[in-house]
Amino acid sequence: MRENVMKKTLREQIAEILRKKILSGEIKPGERLIEAEISEEYQVSRGPVREALRQIEEEGLVTYLSHKGCVVRELTYEDMQESYLIRSALEMLAVEIYEANLPKEYEDEMEEILKEMEGASSTKDVYSIVELDERFHCCIVEASGCSKLLKMWKMLEGDNAATYLTMSNEVLMPFAVIARNHRWILEALQSHNVSETQRKIREHYMVVPQTLYEKKHNKEKK
């Protein structure tokens, strides 16, 4: 497995703490994140806290509202559909670039991720599932060797995390089938079938906003 051994800055450490609290549900959607309180809680200056809040804003986990400040964001159906449409298109393009011939180092890493995902799903660890999901899909794009494509894809990471948070809040998190759904994509890649892999990726992404859309409209009918 490829490893990143870079030390994390104070900004990154604070961002990771806040990210974990948001994804675990400890900090709820709509809840305010107050710079001064965070600074006092972790005994750090406001500078790194401010930078950490900017980072998770860029990731799509929080947003700034007038008269409220920084609040935890929850995606709408429309936000999710748009984000996943673009994200899936970028991954399908990556697969086309390397013609579904996934380098072995990425295949091995994705196999390891699936094992970890099964464990995280069994304990309903949303934070770990989000990280593993990002790593899995990052392999698909990174294997293309196209740095600009990867950069564009990474711009949507926060929306993906917010989607998992939304699914968790709506009691729609498919813990029992998360690893299996990702396994289907890897199996398609292992068959070196470009069109089948692209179909699996498209289905994988678009089922989530569709499920939320149906739930929303079923509520409105009642």
mmCIF file with all atom_site columns, C-alpha atoms in Angstrom, residues 57-210:
data_model
loop_
_atom_site.group_PDB
_atom_site.id
_atom_site.type_symbol
_atom_site.label_atom_id
_atom_site.label_alt_id
_atom_site.label_comp_id
_atom_site.label_asym_id
_atom_site.label_entity_id
_atom_site.label_seq_id
_atom_site.pdbx_PDB_ins_code
_atom_site.Cartn_x
_atom_site.Cartn_y
_atom_site.Cartn_z
_atom_site.occupancy
_atom_site.B_iso_or_equiv
_atom_site.pdbx_formal_charge
_atom_site.auth_seq_id
_atom_site.auth_comp_id
_atom_site.auth_asym_id
_atom_site.auth_atom_id
_atom_site.pdbx_PDB_model_num
ATOM 1   C CA . GLU A 1 57  ? -15.578 24.918 4.045   1.00 0.00 ? 57  GLU A CA 1
ATOM 2   C CA . GLU A 1 58  ? -13.638 24.172 0.854   1.00 0.00 ? 58  GLU A CA 1
ATOM 3   C CA . GLU A 1 59  ? -14.338 20.486 1.462   1.00 0.00 ? 59  GLU A CA 1
ATOM 4   C CA . GLY A 1 60  ? -18.064 21.270 1.518   1.00 0.00 ? 60  GLY A CA 1
ATOM 5   C CA . LEU A 1 61  ? -18.742 20.266 5.123   1.00 0.00 ? 61  LEU A CA 1
ATOM 6   C CA . VAL A 1 62  ? -19.590 23.760 6.391   1.00 0.00 ? 62  VAL A CA 1
ATOM 7   C CA . THR A 1 63  ? -20.836 26.994 4.924   1.00 0.00 ? 63  THR A CA 1
ATOM 8   C CA . TYR A 1 64  ? -20.998 30.626 6.040   1.00 0.00 ? 64  TYR A CA 1
ATOM 9   C CA . LEU A 1 65  ? -24.457 32.167 6.511   1.00 0.00 ? 65  LEU A CA 1
ATOM 10  C CA . SER A 1 66  ? -25.274 35.796 7.189   1.00 0.00 ? 66  SER A CA 1
ATOM 11  C CA . HIS A 1 67  ? -26.089 36.487 10.852  1.00 0.00 ? 67  HIS A CA 1
ATOM 12  C CA . LYS A 1 68  ? -25.080 32.923 11.784  1.00 0.00 ? 68  LYS A CA 1
ATOM 13  C CA . GLY A 1 69  ? -21.477 32.528 10.694  1.00 0.00 ? 69  GLY A CA 1
ATOM 14  C CA . CYS A 1 70  ? -19.986 29.083 10.075  1.00 0.00 ? 70  CYS A CA 1
ATOM 15  C CA . VAL A 1 71  ? -22.553 26.264 10.193  1.00 0.00 ? 71  VAL A CA 1
ATOM 16  C CA . VAL A 1 72  ? -22.489 22.558 9.329   1.00 0.00 ? 72  VAL A CA 1
ATOM 17  C CA . ARG A 1 73  ? -23.907 21.974 5.872   1.00 0.00 ? 73  ARG A CA 1
ATOM 18  C CA . GLU A 1 74  ? -26.397 19.358 4.729   1.00 0.00 ? 74  GLU A CA 1
ATOM 19  C CA . LEU A 1 75  ? -26.714 18.692 1.001   1.00 0.00 ? 75  LEU A CA 1
ATOM 20  C CA . THR A 1 76  ? -29.990 19.092 -0.845  1.00 0.00 ? 76  THR A CA 1
ATOM 21  C CA . TYR A 1 77  ? -31.087 16.505 -3.386  1.00 0.00 ? 77  TYR A CA 1
ATOM 22  C CA . GLU A 1 78  ? -30.175 18.931 -6.183  1.00 0.00 ? 78  GLU A CA 1
ATOM 23  C CA . ASP A 1 79  ? -26.668 19.555 -4.753  1.00 0.00 ? 79  ASP A CA 1
ATOM 24  C CA . MET A 1 80  ? -26.054 15.846 -4.432  1.00 0.00 ? 80  MET A CA 1
ATOM 25  C CA . GLN A 1 81  ? -27.298 14.972 -7.902  1.00 0.00 ? 81  GLN A CA 1
ATOM 26  C CA . GLU A 1 82  ? -25.111 17.640 -9.516  1.00 0.00 ? 82  GLU A CA 1
ATOM 27  C CA . SER A 1 83  ? -22.013 16.700 -7.538  1.00 0.00 ? 83  SER A CA 1
ATOM 28  C CA . TYR A 1 84  ? -22.360 12.962 -8.154  1.00 0.00 ? 84  TYR A CA 1
ATOM 29  C CA . LEU A 1 85  ? -23.095 13.455 -11.837 1.00 0.00 ? 85  LEU A CA 1
ATOM 30  C CA . ILE A 1 86  ? -19.800 15.333 -12.249 1.00 0.00 ? 86  ILE A CA 1
ATOM 31  C CA . ARG A 1 87  ? -17.837 13.030 -9.958  1.00 0.00 ? 87  ARG A CA 1
ATOM 32  C CA . SER A 1 88  ? -18.998 9.886  -11.772 1.00 0.00 ? 88  SER A CA 1
ATOM 33  C CA . ALA A 1 89  ? -18.218 11.461 -15.164 1.00 0.00 ? 89  ALA A CA 1
ATOM 34  C CA . LEU A 1 90  ? -14.652 12.196 -14.057 1.00 0.00 ? 90  LEU A CA 1
ATOM 35  C CA . GLU A 1 91  ? -14.152 8.623  -12.846 1.00 0.00 ? 91  GLU A CA 1
ATOM 36  C CA . MET A 1 92  ? -15.589 7.197  -16.061 1.00 0.00 ? 92  MET A CA 1
ATOM 37  C CA . LEU A 1 93  ? -13.188 9.378  -18.038 1.00 0.00 ? 93  LEU A CA 1
ATOM 38  C CA . ALA A 1 94  ? -10.283 8.087  -15.937 1.00 0.00 ? 94  ALA A CA 1
ATOM 39  C CA . VAL A 1 95  ? -11.277 4.489  -16.678 1.00 0.00 ? 95  VAL A CA 1
ATOM 40  C CA . GLU A 1 96  ? -11.404 5.303  -20.385 1.00 0.00 ? 96  GLU A CA 1
ATOM 41  C CA . ILE A 1 97  ? -7.911  6.829  -20.250 1.00 0.00 ? 97  ILE A CA 1
ATOM 42  C CA . TYR A 1 98  ? -6.299  3.611  -18.979 1.00 0.00 ? 98  TYR A CA 1
ATOM 43  C CA . GLU A 1 99  ? -8.827  1.364  -20.756 1.00 0.00 ? 99  GLU A CA 1
ATOM 44  C CA . ALA A 1 100 ? -9.832  -0.374 -17.514 1.00 0.00 ? 100 ALA A CA 1
ATOM 45  C CA . ASN A 1 101 ? -6.328  -1.817 -17.193 1.00 0.00 ? 101 ASN A CA 1
ATOM 46  C CA . LEU A 1 102 ? -5.879  -0.992 -13.524 1.00 0.00 ? 102 LEU A CA 1
ATOM 47  C CA . PRO A 1 103 ? -2.231  -1.132 -12.358 1.00 0.00 ? 103 PRO A CA 1
ATOM 48  C CA . LYS A 1 104 ? -1.685  -3.893 -9.788  1.00 0.00 ? 104 LYS A CA 1
ATOM 49  C CA . GLU A 1 105 ? -0.632  -1.489 -7.019  1.00 0.00 ? 105 GLU A CA 1
ATOM 50  C CA . TYR A 1 106 ? -4.041  0.180  -7.207  1.00 0.00 ? 106 TYR A CA 1
ATOM 51  C CA . GLU A 1 107 ? -5.883  -3.128 -7.435  1.00 0.00 ? 107 GLU A CA 1
ATOM 52  C CA . ASP A 1 108 ? -4.095  -4.373 -4.305  1.00 0.00 ? 108 ASP A CA 1
ATOM 53  C CA . GLU A 1 109 ? -4.875  -1.154 -2.443  1.00 0.00 ? 109 GLU A CA 1
ATOM 54  C CA . MET A 1 110 ? -8.545  -1.288 -3.410  1.00 0.00 ? 110 MET A CA 1
ATOM 55  C CA . GLU A 1 111 ? -8.766  -4.911 -2.205  1.00 0.00 ? 111 GLU A CA 1
ATOM 56  C CA . GLU A 1 112 ? -7.331  -3.836 1.153   1.00 0.00 ? 112 GLU A CA 1
ATOM 57  C CA . ILE A 1 113 ? -9.743  -0.896 1.337   1.00 0.00 ? 113 ILE A CA 1
ATOM 58  C CA . LEU A 1 114 ? -12.710 -3.226 0.782   1.00 0.00 ? 114 LEU A CA 1
ATOM 59  C CA . LYS A 1 115 ? -11.624 -5.392 3.711   1.00 0.00 ? 115 LYS A CA 1
ATOM 60  C CA . GLU A 1 116 ? -11.385 -2.337 5.944   1.00 0.00 ? 116 GLU A CA 1
ATOM 61  C CA . MET A 1 117 ? -14.729 -1.080 4.626   1.00 0.00 ? 117 MET A CA 1
ATOM 62  C CA . GLU A 1 118 ? -16.434 -4.306 5.676   1.00 0.00 ? 118 GLU A CA 1
ATOM 63  C CA . GLY A 1 119 ? -15.132 -3.812 9.198   1.00 0.00 ? 119 GLY A CA 1
ATOM 64  C CA . ALA A 1 120 ? -16.170 -0.151 9.335   1.00 0.00 ? 120 ALA A CA 1
ATOM 65  C CA . SER A 1 121 ? -19.623 -1.018 8.005   1.00 0.00 ? 121 SER A CA 1
ATOM 66  C CA . SER A 1 122 ? -20.132 -3.698 10.634  1.00 0.00 ? 122 SER A CA 1
ATOM 67  C CA . THR A 1 123 ? -19.494 -1.129 13.397  1.00 0.00 ? 123 THR A CA 1
ATOM 68  C CA . LYS A 1 124 ? -21.379 1.652  11.541  1.00 0.00 ? 124 LYS A CA 1
ATOM 69  C CA . ASP A 1 125 ? -18.300 3.860  11.652  1.00 0.00 ? 125 ASP A CA 1
ATOM 70  C CA . VAL A 1 126 ? -19.360 6.632  9.251   1.00 0.00 ? 126 VAL A CA 1
ATOM 71  C CA . TYR A 1 127 ? -16.107 8.585  9.593   1.00 0.00 ? 127 TYR A CA 1
ATOM 72  C CA . SER A 1 128 ? -13.985 5.605  8.551   1.00 0.00 ? 128 SER A CA 1
ATOM 73  C CA . ILE A 1 129 ? -16.397 4.681  5.767   1.00 0.00 ? 129 ILE A CA 1
ATOM 74  C CA . VAL A 1 130 ? -16.079 8.172  4.266   1.00 0.00 ? 130 VAL A CA 1
ATOM 75  C CA . GLU A 1 131 ? -12.275 8.004  4.376   1.00 0.00 ? 131 GLU A CA 1
ATOM 76  C CA . LEU A 1 132 ? -12.248 4.524  2.828   1.00 0.00 ? 132 LEU A CA 1
ATOM 77  C CA . ASP A 1 133 ? -14.735 5.535  0.149   1.00 0.00 ? 133 ASP A CA 1
ATOM 78  C CA . GLU A 1 134 ? -12.533 8.504  -0.782  1.00 0.00 ? 134 GLU A CA 1
ATOM 79  C CA . ARG A 1 135 ? -9.441  6.285  -0.958  1.00 0.00 ? 135 ARG A CA 1
ATOM 80  C CA . PHE A 1 136 ? -11.233 3.699  -3.104  1.00 0.00 ? 136 PHE A CA 1
ATOM 81  C CA . HIS A 1 137 ? -12.535 6.178  -5.657  1.00 0.00 ? 137 HIS A CA 1
ATOM 82  C CA . CYS A 1 138 ? -9.288  8.153  -5.604  1.00 0.00 ? 138 CYS A CA 1
ATOM 83  C CA . CYS A 1 139 ? -7.513  5.008  -6.828  1.00 0.00 ? 139 CYS A CA 1
ATOM 84  C CA . ILE A 1 140 ? -9.806  4.920  -9.865  1.00 0.00 ? 140 ILE A CA 1
ATOM 85  C CA . VAL A 1 141 ? -8.896  8.481  -10.847 1.00 0.00 ? 141 VAL A CA 1
ATOM 86  C CA . GLU A 1 142 ? -5.263  8.511  -9.736  1.00 0.00 ? 142 GLU A CA 1
ATOM 87  C CA . ALA A 1 143 ? -4.520  5.406  -11.834 1.00 0.00 ? 143 ALA A CA 1
ATOM 88  C CA . SER A 1 144 ? -5.109  7.533  -14.950 1.00 0.00 ? 144 SER A CA 1
ATOM 89  C CA . GLY A 1 145 ? -1.907  9.454  -14.242 1.00 0.00 ? 145 GLY A CA 1
ATOM 90  C CA . CYS A 1 146 ? -3.774  12.659 -15.161 1.00 0.00 ? 146 CYS A CA 1
ATOM 91  C CA . SER A 1 147 ? -3.001  15.237 -12.458 1.00 0.00 ? 147 SER A CA 1
ATOM 92  C CA . LYS A 1 148 ? -5.533  17.818 -13.684 1.00 0.00 ? 148 LYS A CA 1
ATOM 93  C CA . LEU A 1 149 ? -8.300  15.232 -13.702 1.00 0.00 ? 149 LEU A CA 1
ATOM 94  C CA . LEU A 1 150 ? -7.398  14.212 -10.156 1.00 0.00 ? 150 LEU A CA 1
ATOM 95  C CA . LYS A 1 151 ? -7.374  17.854 -9.035  1.00 0.00 ? 151 LYS A CA 1
ATOM 96  C CA . MET A 1 152 ? -10.855 18.417 -10.458 1.00 0.00 ? 152 MET A CA 1
ATOM 97  C CA . TRP A 1 153 ? -12.136 15.231 -8.810  1.00 0.00 ? 153 TRP A CA 1
ATOM 98  C CA . LYS A 1 154 ? -10.710 16.218 -5.420  1.00 0.00 ? 154 LYS A CA 1
ATOM 99  C CA . MET A 1 155 ? -12.672 19.468 -5.507  1.00 0.00 ? 155 MET A CA 1
ATOM 100 C CA . LEU A 1 156 ? -15.801 17.370 -4.921  1.00 0.00 ? 156 LEU A CA 1
ATOM 101 C CA . GLU A 1 157 ? -14.516 15.399 -1.918  1.00 0.00 ? 157 GLU A CA 1
ATOM 102 C CA . GLY A 1 158 ? -16.410 17.551 0.572   1.00 0.00 ? 158 GLY A CA 1
ATOM 103 C CA . ASP A 1 159 ? -19.715 17.029 -1.204  1.00 0.00 ? 159 ASP A CA 1
ATOM 104 C CA . ASN A 1 160 ? -19.151 13.284 -0.982  1.00 0.00 ? 160 ASN A CA 1
ATOM 105 C CA . ALA A 1 161 ? -18.535 13.517 2.760   1.00 0.00 ? 161 ALA A CA 1
ATOM 106 C CA . ALA A 1 162 ? -21.627 15.708 3.161   1.00 0.00 ? 162 ALA A CA 1
ATOM 107 C CA . THR A 1 163 ? -23.631 13.119 1.211   1.00 0.00 ? 163 THR A CA 1
ATOM 108 C CA . TYR A 1 164 ? -22.659 10.387 3.660   1.00 0.00 ? 164 TYR A CA 1
ATOM 109 C CA . LEU A 1 165 ? -23.624 12.700 6.519   1.00 0.00 ? 165 LEU A CA 1
ATOM 110 C CA . THR A 1 166 ? -27.000 13.338 4.890   1.00 0.00 ? 166 THR A CA 1
ATOM 111 C CA . MET A 1 167 ? -27.593 9.606  4.354   1.00 0.00 ? 167 MET A CA 1
ATOM 112 C CA . SER A 1 168 ? -26.709 8.947  7.980   1.00 0.00 ? 168 SER A CA 1
ATOM 113 C CA . ASN A 1 169 ? -29.091 11.646 9.233   1.00 0.00 ? 169 ASN A CA 1
ATOM 114 C CA . GLU A 1 170 ? -31.893 10.339 6.996   1.00 0.00 ? 170 GLU A CA 1
ATOM 115 C CA . VAL A 1 171 ? -31.301 6.769  8.234   1.00 0.00 ? 171 VAL A CA 1
ATOM 116 C CA . LEU A 1 172 ? -30.477 5.708  4.681   1.00 0.00 ? 172 LEU A CA 1
ATOM 117 C CA . MET A 1 173 ? -26.893 4.580  5.169   1.00 0.00 ? 173 MET A CA 1
ATOM 118 C CA . PRO A 1 174 ? -26.675 1.158  3.468   1.00 0.00 ? 174 PRO A CA 1
ATOM 119 C CA . PHE A 1 175 ? -24.158 -0.318 5.906   1.00 0.00 ? 175 PHE A CA 1
ATOM 120 C CA . ALA A 1 176 ? -24.938 -3.903 4.890   1.00 0.00 ? 176 ALA A CA 1
ATOM 121 C CA . VAL A 1 177 ? -24.103 -3.387 1.209   1.00 0.00 ? 177 VAL A CA 1
ATOM 122 C CA . ILE A 1 178 ? -21.514 -0.574 1.085   1.00 0.00 ? 178 ILE A CA 1
ATOM 123 C CA . ALA A 1 179 ? -18.503 -2.869 0.619   1.00 0.00 ? 179 ALA A CA 1
ATOM 124 C CA . ARG A 1 180 ? -20.376 -5.085 -1.838  1.00 0.00 ? 180 ARG A CA 1
ATOM 125 C CA . ASN A 1 181 ? -21.394 -2.095 -3.984  1.00 0.00 ? 181 ASN A CA 1
ATOM 126 C CA . HIS A 1 182 ? -17.757 -1.023 -4.218  1.00 0.00 ? 182 HIS A CA 1
ATOM 127 C CA . ARG A 1 183 ? -16.698 -4.624 -4.923  1.00 0.00 ? 183 ARG A CA 1
ATOM 128 C CA . TRP A 1 184 ? -18.814 -4.594 -8.100  1.00 0.00 ? 184 TRP A CA 1
ATOM 129 C CA . ILE A 1 185 ? -16.786 -1.664 -9.452  1.00 0.00 ? 185 ILE A CA 1
ATOM 130 C CA . LEU A 1 186 ? -13.485 -3.388 -8.735  1.00 0.00 ? 186 LEU A CA 1
ATOM 131 C CA . GLU A 1 187 ? -14.694 -6.620 -10.355 1.00 0.00 ? 187 GLU A CA 1
ATOM 132 C CA . ALA A 1 188 ? -15.661 -4.689 -13.478 1.00 0.00 ? 188 ALA A CA 1
ATOM 133 C CA . LEU A 1 189 ? -12.180 -3.147 -13.571 1.00 0.00 ? 189 LEU A CA 1
ATOM 134 C CA . GLN A 1 190 ? -10.618 -6.568 -13.124 1.00 0.00 ? 190 GLN A CA 1
ATOM 135 C CA . SER A 1 191 ? -12.535 -7.763 -16.193 1.00 0.00 ? 191 SER A CA 1
ATOM 136 C CA . HIS A 1 192 ? -10.906 -4.893 -18.183 1.00 0.00 ? 192 HIS A CA 1
ATOM 137 C CA . ASN A 1 193 ? -14.305 -3.971 -19.568 1.00 0.00 ? 193 ASN A CA 1
ATOM 138 C CA . VAL A 1 194 ? -14.461 -0.180 -20.005 1.00 0.00 ? 194 VAL A CA 1
ATOM 139 C CA . SER A 1 195 ? -18.196 0.168  -20.722 1.00 0.00 ? 195 SER A CA 1
ATOM 140 C CA . GLU A 1 196 ? -19.214 -2.203 -17.908 1.00 0.00 ? 196 GLU A CA 1
ATOM 141 C CA . THR A 1 197 ? -16.966 -0.412 -15.423 1.00 0.00 ? 197 THR A CA 1
ATOM 142 C CA . GLN A 1 198 ? -18.404 2.950  -16.458 1.00 0.00 ? 198 GLN A CA 1
ATOM 143 C CA . ARG A 1 199 ? -21.934 1.587  -16.074 1.00 0.00 ? 199 ARG A CA 1
ATOM 144 C CA . LYS A 1 200 ? -21.161 0.312  -12.558 1.00 0.00 ? 200 LYS A CA 1
ATOM 145 C CA . ILE A 1 201 ? -19.663 3.669  -11.566 1.00 0.00 ? 201 ILE A CA 1
ATOM 146 C CA . ARG A 1 202 ? -22.689 5.581  -12.902 1.00 0.00 ? 202 ARG A CA 1
ATOM 147 C CA . GLU A 1 203 ? -25.160 3.299  -11.109 1.00 0.00 ? 203 GLU A CA 1
ATOM 148 C CA . HIS A 1 204 ? -23.098 3.431  -7.913  1.00 0.00 ? 204 HIS A CA 1
ATOM 149 C CA . TYR A 1 205 ? -23.305 7.201  -7.722  1.00 0.00 ? 205 TYR A CA 1
ATOM 150 C CA . MET A 1 206 ? -26.791 7.986  -8.991  1.00 0.00 ? 206 MET A CA 1
ATOM 151 C CA . VAL A 1 207 ? -28.708 5.579  -6.757  1.00 0.00 ? 207 VAL A CA 1
ATOM 152 C CA . VAL A 1 208 ? -28.051 7.761  -3.673  1.00 0.00 ? 208 VAL A CA 1
ATOM 153 C CA . PRO A 1 209 ? -29.641 11.045 -4.816  1.00 0.00 ? 209 PRO A CA 1
ATOM 154 C CA . GLN A 1 210 ? -32.501 9.077  -6.366  1.00 0.00 ? 210 GLN A CA 1
#
